[in-house]
Structures are given as C-alpha cells and as structure tokens.
Short mmCIF file of C-alpha atoms in Angstrom, two decimals:
data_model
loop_
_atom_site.label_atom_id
_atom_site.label_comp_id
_atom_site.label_asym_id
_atom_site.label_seq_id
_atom_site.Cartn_x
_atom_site.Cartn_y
_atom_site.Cartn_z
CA UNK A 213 105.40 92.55 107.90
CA UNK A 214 107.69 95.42 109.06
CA UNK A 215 107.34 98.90 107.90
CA UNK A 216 108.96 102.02 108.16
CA UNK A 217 110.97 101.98 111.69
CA UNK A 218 111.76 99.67 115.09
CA UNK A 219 109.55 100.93 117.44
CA UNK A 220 112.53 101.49 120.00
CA UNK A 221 114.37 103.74 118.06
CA UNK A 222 112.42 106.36 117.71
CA UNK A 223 114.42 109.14 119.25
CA UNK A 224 118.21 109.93 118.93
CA UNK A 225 119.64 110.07 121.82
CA UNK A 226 119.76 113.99 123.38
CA UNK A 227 122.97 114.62 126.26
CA UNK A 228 121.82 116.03 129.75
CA UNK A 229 122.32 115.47 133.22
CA UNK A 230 120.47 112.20 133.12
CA UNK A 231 119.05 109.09 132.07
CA UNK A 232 116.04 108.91 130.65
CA UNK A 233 113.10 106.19 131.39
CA UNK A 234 110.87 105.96 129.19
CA UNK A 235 107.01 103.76 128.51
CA UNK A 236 106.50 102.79 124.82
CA UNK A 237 103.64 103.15 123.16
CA UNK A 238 102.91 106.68 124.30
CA UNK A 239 99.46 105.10 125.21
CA UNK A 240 99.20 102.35 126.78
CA UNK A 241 96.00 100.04 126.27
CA UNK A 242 93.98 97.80 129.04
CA UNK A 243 92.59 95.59 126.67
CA UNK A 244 89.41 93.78 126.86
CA UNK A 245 89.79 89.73 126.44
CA UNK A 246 87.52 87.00 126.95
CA UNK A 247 88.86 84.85 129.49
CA UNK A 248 88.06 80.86 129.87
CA UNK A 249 86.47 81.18 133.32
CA UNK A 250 85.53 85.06 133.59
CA UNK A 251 86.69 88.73 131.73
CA UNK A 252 90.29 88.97 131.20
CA UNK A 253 92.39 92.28 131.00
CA UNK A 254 95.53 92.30 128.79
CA UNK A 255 98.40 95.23 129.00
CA UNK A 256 101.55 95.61 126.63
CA UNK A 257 104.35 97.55 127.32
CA UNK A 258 107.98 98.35 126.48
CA UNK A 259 110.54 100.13 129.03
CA UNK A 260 113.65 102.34 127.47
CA UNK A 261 116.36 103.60 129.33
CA UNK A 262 118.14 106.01 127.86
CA UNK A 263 121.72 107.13 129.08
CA UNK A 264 121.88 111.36 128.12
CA UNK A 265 124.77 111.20 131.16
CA UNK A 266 128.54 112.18 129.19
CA UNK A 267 129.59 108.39 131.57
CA UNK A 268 128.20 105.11 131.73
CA UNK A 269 125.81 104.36 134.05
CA UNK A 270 125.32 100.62 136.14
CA UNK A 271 121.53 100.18 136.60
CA UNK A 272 120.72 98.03 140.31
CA UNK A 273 117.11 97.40 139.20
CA UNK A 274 114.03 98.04 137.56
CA UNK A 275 110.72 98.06 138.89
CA UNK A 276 107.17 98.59 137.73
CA UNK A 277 103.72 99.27 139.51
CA UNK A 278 100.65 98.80 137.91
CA UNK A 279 98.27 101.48 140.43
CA UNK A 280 94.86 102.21 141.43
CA UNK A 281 93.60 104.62 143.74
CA UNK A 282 93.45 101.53 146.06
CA UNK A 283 97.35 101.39 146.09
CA UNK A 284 100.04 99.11 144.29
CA UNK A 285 98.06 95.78 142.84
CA UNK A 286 100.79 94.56 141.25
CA UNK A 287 104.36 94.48 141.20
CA UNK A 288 107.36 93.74 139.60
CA UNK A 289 111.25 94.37 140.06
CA UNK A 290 114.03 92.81 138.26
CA UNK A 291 118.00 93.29 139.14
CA UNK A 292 120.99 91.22 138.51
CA UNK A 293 121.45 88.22 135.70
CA UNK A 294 117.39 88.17 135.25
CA UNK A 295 117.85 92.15 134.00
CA UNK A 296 120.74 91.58 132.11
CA UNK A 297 118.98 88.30 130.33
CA UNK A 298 115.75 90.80 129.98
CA UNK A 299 118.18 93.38 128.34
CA UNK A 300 119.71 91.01 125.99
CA UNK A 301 116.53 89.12 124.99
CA UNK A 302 114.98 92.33 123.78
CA UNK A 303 118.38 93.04 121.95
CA UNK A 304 118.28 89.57 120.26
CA UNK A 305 115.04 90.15 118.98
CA UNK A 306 115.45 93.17 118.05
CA UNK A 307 113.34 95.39 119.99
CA UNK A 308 116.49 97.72 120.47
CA UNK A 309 119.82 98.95 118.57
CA UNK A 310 122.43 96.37 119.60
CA UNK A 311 124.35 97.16 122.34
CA UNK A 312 126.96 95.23 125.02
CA UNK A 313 125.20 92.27 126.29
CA UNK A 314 125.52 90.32 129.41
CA UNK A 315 126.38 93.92 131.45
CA UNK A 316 123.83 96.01 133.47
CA UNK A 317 126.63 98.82 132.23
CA UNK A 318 124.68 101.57 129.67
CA UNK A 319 127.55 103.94 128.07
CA UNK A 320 126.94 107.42 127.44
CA UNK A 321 124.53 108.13 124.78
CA UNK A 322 123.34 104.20 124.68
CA UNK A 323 119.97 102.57 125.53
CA UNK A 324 119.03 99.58 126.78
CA UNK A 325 115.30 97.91 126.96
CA UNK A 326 113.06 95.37 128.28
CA UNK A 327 110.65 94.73 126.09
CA UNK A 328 107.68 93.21 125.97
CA UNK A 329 105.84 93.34 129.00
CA UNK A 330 103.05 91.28 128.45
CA UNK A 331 100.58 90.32 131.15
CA UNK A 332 96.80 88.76 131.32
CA UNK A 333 95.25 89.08 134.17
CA UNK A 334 91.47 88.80 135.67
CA UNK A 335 89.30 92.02 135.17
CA UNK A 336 89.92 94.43 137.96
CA UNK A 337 93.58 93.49 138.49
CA UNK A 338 94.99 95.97 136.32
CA UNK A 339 95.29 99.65 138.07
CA UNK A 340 94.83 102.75 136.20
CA UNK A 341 98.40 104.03 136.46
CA UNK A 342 101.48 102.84 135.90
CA UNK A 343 104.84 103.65 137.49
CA UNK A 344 108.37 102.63 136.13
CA UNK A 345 111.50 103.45 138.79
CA UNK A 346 115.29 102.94 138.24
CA UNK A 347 118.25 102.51 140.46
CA UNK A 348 121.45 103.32 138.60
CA UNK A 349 125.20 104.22 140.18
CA UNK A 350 127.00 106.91 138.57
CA UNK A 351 130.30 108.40 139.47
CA UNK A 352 129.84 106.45 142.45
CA UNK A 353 127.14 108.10 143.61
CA UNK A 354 123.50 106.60 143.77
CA UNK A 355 120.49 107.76 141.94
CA UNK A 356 117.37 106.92 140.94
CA UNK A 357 114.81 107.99 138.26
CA UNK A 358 110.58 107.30 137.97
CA UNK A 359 108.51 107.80 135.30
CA UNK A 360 104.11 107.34 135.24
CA UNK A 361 102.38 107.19 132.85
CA UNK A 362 97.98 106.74 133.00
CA UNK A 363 97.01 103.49 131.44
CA UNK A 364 93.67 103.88 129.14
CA UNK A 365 90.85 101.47 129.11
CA UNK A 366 89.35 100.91 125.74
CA UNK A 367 87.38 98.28 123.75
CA UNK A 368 89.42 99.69 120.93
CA UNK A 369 88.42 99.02 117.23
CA UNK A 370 85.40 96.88 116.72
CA UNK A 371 84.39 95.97 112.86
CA UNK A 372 83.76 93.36 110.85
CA UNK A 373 86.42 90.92 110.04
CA UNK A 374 88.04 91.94 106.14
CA UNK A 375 86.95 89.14 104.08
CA UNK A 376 84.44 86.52 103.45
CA UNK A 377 85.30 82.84 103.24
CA UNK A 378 87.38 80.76 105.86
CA UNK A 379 91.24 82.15 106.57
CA UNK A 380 93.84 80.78 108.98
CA UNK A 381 95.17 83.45 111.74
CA UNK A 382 99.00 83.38 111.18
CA UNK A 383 100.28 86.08 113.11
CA UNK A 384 98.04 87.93 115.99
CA UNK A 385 98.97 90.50 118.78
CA UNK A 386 100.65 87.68 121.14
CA UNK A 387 103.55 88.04 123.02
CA UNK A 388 105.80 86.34 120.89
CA UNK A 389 104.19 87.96 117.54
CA UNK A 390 106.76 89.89 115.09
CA UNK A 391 104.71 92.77 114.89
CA UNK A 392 105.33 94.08 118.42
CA UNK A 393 108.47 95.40 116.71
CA UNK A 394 106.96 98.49 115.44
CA UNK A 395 104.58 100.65 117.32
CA UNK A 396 101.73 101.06 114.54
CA UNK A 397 101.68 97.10 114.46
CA UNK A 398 101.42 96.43 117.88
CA UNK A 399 98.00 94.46 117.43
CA UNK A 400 98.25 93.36 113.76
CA UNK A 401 96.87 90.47 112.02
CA UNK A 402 98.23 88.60 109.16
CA UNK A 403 95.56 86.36 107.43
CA UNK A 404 96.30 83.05 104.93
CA UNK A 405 93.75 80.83 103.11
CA UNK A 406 94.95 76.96 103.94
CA UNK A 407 93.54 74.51 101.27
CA UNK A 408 92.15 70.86 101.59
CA UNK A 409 96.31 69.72 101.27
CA UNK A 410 97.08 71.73 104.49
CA UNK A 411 99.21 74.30 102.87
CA UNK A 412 98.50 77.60 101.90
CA UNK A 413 99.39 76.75 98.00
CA UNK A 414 99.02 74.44 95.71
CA UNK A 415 101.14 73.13 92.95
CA UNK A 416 105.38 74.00 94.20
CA UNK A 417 104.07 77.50 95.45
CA UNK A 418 106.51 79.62 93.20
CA UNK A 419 104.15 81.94 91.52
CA UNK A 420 101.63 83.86 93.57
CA UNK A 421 99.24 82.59 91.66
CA UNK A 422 99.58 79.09 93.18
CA UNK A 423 98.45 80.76 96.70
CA UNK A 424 94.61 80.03 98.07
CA UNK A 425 94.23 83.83 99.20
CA UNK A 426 96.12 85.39 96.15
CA UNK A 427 93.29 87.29 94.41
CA UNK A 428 90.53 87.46 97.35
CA UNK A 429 88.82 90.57 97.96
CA UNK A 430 89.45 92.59 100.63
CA UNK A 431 86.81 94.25 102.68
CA UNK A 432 86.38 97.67 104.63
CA UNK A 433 86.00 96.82 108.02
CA UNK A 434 83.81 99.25 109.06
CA UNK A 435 82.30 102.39 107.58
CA UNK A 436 85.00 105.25 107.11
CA UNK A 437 86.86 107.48 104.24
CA UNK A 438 90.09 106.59 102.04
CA UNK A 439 93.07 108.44 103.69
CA UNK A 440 95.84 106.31 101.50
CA UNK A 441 96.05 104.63 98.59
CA UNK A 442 99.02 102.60 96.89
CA UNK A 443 98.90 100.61 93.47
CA UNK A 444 101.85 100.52 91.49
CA UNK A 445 104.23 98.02 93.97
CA UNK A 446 105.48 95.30 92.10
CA UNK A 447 104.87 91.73 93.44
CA UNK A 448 107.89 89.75 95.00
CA UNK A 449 108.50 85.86 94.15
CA UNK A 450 106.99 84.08 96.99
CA UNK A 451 110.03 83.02 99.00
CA UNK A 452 112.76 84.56 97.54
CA UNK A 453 112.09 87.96 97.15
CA UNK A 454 110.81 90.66 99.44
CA UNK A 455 110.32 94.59 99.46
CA UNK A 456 112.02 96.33 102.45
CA UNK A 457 111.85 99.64 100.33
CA UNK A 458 108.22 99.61 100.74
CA UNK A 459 106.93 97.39 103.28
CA UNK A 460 103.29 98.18 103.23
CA UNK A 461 103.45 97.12 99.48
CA UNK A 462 100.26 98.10 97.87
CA UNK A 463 97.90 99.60 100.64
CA UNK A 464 94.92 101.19 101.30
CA UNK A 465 94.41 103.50 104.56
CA UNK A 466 90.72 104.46 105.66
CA UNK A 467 90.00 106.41 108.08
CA UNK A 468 87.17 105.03 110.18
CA UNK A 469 86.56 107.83 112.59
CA UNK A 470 87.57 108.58 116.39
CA UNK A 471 91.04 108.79 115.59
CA UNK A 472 91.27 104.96 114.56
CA UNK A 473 92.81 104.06 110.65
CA UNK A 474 92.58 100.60 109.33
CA UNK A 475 95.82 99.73 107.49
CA UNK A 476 95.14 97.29 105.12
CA UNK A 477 98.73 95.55 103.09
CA UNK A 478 100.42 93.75 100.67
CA UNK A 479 97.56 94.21 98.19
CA UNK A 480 97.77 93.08 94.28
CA UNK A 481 99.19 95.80 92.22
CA UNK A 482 96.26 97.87 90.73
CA UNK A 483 93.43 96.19 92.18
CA UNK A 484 92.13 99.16 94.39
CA UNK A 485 89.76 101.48 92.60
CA UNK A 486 89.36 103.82 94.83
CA UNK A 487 90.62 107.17 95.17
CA UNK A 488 91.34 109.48 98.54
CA UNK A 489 88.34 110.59 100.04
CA UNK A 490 86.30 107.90 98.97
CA UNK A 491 83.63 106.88 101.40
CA UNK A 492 83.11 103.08 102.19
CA UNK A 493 80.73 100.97 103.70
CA UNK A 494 81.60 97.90 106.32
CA UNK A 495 81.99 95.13 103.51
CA UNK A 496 83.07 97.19 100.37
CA UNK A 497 86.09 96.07 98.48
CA UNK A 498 89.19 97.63 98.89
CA UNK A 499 90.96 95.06 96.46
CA UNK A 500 92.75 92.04 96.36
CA UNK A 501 94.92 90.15 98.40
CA UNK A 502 98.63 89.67 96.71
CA UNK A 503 102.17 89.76 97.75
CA UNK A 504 103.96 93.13 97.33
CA UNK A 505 105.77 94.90 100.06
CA UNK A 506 107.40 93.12 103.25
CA UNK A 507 105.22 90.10 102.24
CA UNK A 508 106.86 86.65 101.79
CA UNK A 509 103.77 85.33 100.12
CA UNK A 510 100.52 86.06 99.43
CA UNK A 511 98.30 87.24 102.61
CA UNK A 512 96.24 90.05 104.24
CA UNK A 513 97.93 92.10 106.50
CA UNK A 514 95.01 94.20 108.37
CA UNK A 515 96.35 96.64 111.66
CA UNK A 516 94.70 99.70 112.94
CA UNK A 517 96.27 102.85 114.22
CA UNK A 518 95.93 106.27 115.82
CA UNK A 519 97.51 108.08 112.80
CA UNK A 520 97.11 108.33 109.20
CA UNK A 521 101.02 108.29 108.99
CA UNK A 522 102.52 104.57 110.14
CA UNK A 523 105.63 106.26 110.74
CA UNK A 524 103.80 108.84 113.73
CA UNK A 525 101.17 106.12 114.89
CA UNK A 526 100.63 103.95 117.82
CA UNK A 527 98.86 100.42 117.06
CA UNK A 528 95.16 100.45 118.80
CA UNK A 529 93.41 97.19 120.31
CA UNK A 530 91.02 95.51 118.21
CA UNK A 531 88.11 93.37 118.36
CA UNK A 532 86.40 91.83 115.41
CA UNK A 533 82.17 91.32 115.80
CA UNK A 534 80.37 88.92 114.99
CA UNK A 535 82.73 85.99 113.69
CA UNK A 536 82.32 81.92 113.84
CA UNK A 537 85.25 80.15 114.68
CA UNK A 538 86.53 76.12 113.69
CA UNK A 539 89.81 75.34 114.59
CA UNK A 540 88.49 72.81 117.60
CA UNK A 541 85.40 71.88 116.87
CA UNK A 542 83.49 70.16 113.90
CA UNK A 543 81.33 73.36 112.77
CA UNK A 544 82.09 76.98 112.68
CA UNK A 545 81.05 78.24 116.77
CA UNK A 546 79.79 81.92 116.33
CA UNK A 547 81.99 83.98 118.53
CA UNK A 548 80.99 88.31 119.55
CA UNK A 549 83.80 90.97 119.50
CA UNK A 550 86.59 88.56 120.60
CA UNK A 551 90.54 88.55 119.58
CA UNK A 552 91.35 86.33 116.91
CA UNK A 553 94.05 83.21 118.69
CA UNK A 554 96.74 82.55 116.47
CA UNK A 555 96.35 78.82 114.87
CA UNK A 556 92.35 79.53 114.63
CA UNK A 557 90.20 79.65 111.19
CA UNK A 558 87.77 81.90 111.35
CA UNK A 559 84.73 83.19 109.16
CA UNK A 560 82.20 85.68 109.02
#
C-alpha cells in the first residue's frame, strides 16, 4: 500500500551555506534474523543529500562506515557512473523527487539519494555507529561534509501473527519490497489467502467477494489499546479501482505499549466494533479483511510504528512468535520469532 507521503520528501528544502547529508529513518534498526548457518544481523538505510548552497554542487563520492569501538568493520564508497546509476535507480523507483539523471551535478535547492542500503551480515559484523561523508566541488573549491548517526539494536515488535488459518506472504520488508517507500512502512507485511486453484480468487475475481481472504477476521497482535479507528471507506473494484485519497482505507491503530503501534489496513467497511480506547487482548478481532484504501484487492496489510500518526512515524522491526511454516516442505514446520520470507505460507 502507500499512505500519506514518500519517505524522502519529508523536508522542503531550507537555503544556507551548505549541503546537507542526511540518514533516513531517524532511527536506524540492527535487526535480528535467523541466518541458515548461524545469527544474522540486517540494517536498512537511506542517504539524502540535500543542496541548501544558492549553486550547484558536483559530488566526488560517497562513503559510509558502519563503527564499533573496535574501529571501521565495514566499508563502503561509491564515486563516478556507479553513484550516478545509485542516484538514478533510487529516482526511478521513486525513493526521491525526480531530478537530472545520469549527472553527479545537484542544483541549488535539489536533492539527490541513494536509497536503499540494505545489508545482511553475520552477528557481530554490524558496528554500533554509523558514519556517512561527502566530497562535493563548489565554486571550484573542495569540500566535504559527515554526518553519524548511533545505530540501535532491537528485537523490535514480537506478537502473534494477525489471523488464524493459512495466508501467503506477498510483500515483506525485503530489499526490493514497495513499502520501503514510506518511512512508517519500512517493515510491512501484506497477507493473501491462495486457494486449492493457485490464485487468490475464485470465479473471474471482479467482486471482492470472489477473494479467499475477503471477510477473514483480523486479530490484535498482541495486548494493547485502540488509538485509531476508520469504518466508513468505501471498497474499490478489485483491479480497477484504488483509493489514493485514503490509503490506509478502513484501519484500526492499537497501541501496544513501549512506543510500538500496530497499523492494521484495508479493512471491510464497518466491520470494526470497537471504539478508541478500547483494550484488546493478543487474538481479539479487530474486523475483517476487505479492499478499501490503496488496496488493489482484498488483503491484510499489518505494519508497526513508533507513532500513532503514519504521517510522523518511523516503521519498527518485527518478529512474529510462535508460527509454522509450509512453503517447502510437506507439513506446516513450527518456526519461533522469525521474519516472515516473501513466497512462504504461514500459520499459527
């Protein structure tokens, strides 16, 4: 789905003496992953650079170290046609207001971005800061800027996963996964029922109704108190219509403590009961899958965040506990607080 902004333009552009090199999300997350051999470490990151100079600016390179109190572990430094193809692929995909491609040239007032720094690597690899630098030539003189930022280590959100039954993961926080557009989604799931045909509907699949998961309950992930709640969003025609208006569509926000809100989307249009301030259990229903909002058909779009407001929130890690997975085997394996892969069924 895509709500409410692009998660690189958050800021208009201010004019000073200076460029301005910035680390998207404000926090950055070491996540926990399971690895095949041994414990994995995952961090996600976006790099802006902002030109507040009255000229243009011609970056040389970019270069990032990830830092312990050891010293530099890791490294990298781009310059060149592999910048410029960096620049341009985040441009292309939207991580960024378009700008000139194929130029390491940033005009006054414009931003460029590389986007999507992505990186798995074994536990302990990872440092606990990291440190962005800049090389840039401006009325021919040369100057540089750094930025650091402290990376946080977290096992994030852990709960139960939002339904019963079997459901297909069709979107999960990979590197290639739409959500990364927009800071609040950064480690979003979208969820579909498949039936024994293959699909995810029956019939031609033009009404709603003809979708597996249209209808099926949706479940608090863990305990916490209603923050949000939206009813009234009218359902779009499953592959021709969609809601950019309101994106969430029909929604239901609970707070589940320690600054984490579960953001659950694209509900059925008056199936949640519940009022602000409610109180819910790990399991209760919120209500009903359907297909309102940014949806193009019927699914469960479940993210959590460190902010009520999607529009002010970063996206926070999650986990889901206690979960039985099928996609490669011939019964359900019971998994413990792992990421859900993309392509995987998966079942409480």
């Amino acid at each position: 789905m895509r709500p409410l902004f692009l998660i690189l333009i958050l800021a208009l552009p201010v004019f000073a003496e200076d460029i301005d090199l910035t680390v998207r999300p404000d926090a950055v997350y070491v996540e926990m992953v399971a690895g095949n051999i041994g414990p994995m470490e995952r961090i996600f990151f976006h790099i802006v650079i902002d030109n507040q100079l009255k000229a243009p600016v011609e970056l040389q390179w970019l270069r990032f170290d990830i830092v312990n109190s050891k010293g530099v572990l890791l490294s990298g430094q781009y310059s060149g046609s592999a910048l410029m193809d960096l620049f341009d692929s985040a441009i292309e995909r939207k991580r960024i207001e378009p700008s000139t491609g194929r130029t390491l040239n940033i005009g006054a007032g414009e931003r460029k971005a590389v986007s999507d720094v992505f990186m798995d690597l074994p536990k302990g690899f990872i440092g606990d800061n990291l440190v962005v630098e800049a090389d840039y030539k401006s009325g021919g003189k040369e100057l540089s800027k750094k930025s650091s930022i402290q990376l946080h280590r977290t096992q994030g959100f852990s709960g139960r996963l939002p339904f019963d039954g079997t459901w297909y993961v069709a979107a999960e926080h990979g590197y290639l996964d739409a959500h990364k557009r927009f800071l609040a989604e950064t480690f979003a799931y979208d969820f579909l029922q498949i039936g024994a045909n293959g699909k995810s509907y029956q019939r031609d699949g033009k009404n709603n109704e003809d979708y597996y998961a249209y209808g099926k309950k949706v479940l608090a992930a863990k305990d916490g108190t209603v923050v949000l709640v939206r009813r009234d969003v009218a359902e779009n025609v499953p592959g021709e219509t969609t809601n950019f208006t309101t994106p969430s569509g029909n929604v239901v926000i609970v707070d589940h403590g320690n600054g984490q809100f579960g953001y659950y989307a694209h509900l059925k249009p008056f199936t949640v009961s519940l009022k602000t301030g409610a109180r819910v259990k790990a399991g209760d229903v919120l209500g009903e899958v359907g297909n309102s909002g940014d949806s193009p058909e019927p699914h469960l779009h479940f993210h959590v965040m460190n902010n009520a407001d999607a529009a002010q929130a970063d996206g926070i890690p999650l986990v889901f506990e206690s979960w039985k997975a099928q996609s490669y085997s011939r019964f359900p394996v019971a998994r413990q607080m792992g990421i859900l892969p993309r392509g995987e069924f998966v079942q409480p």
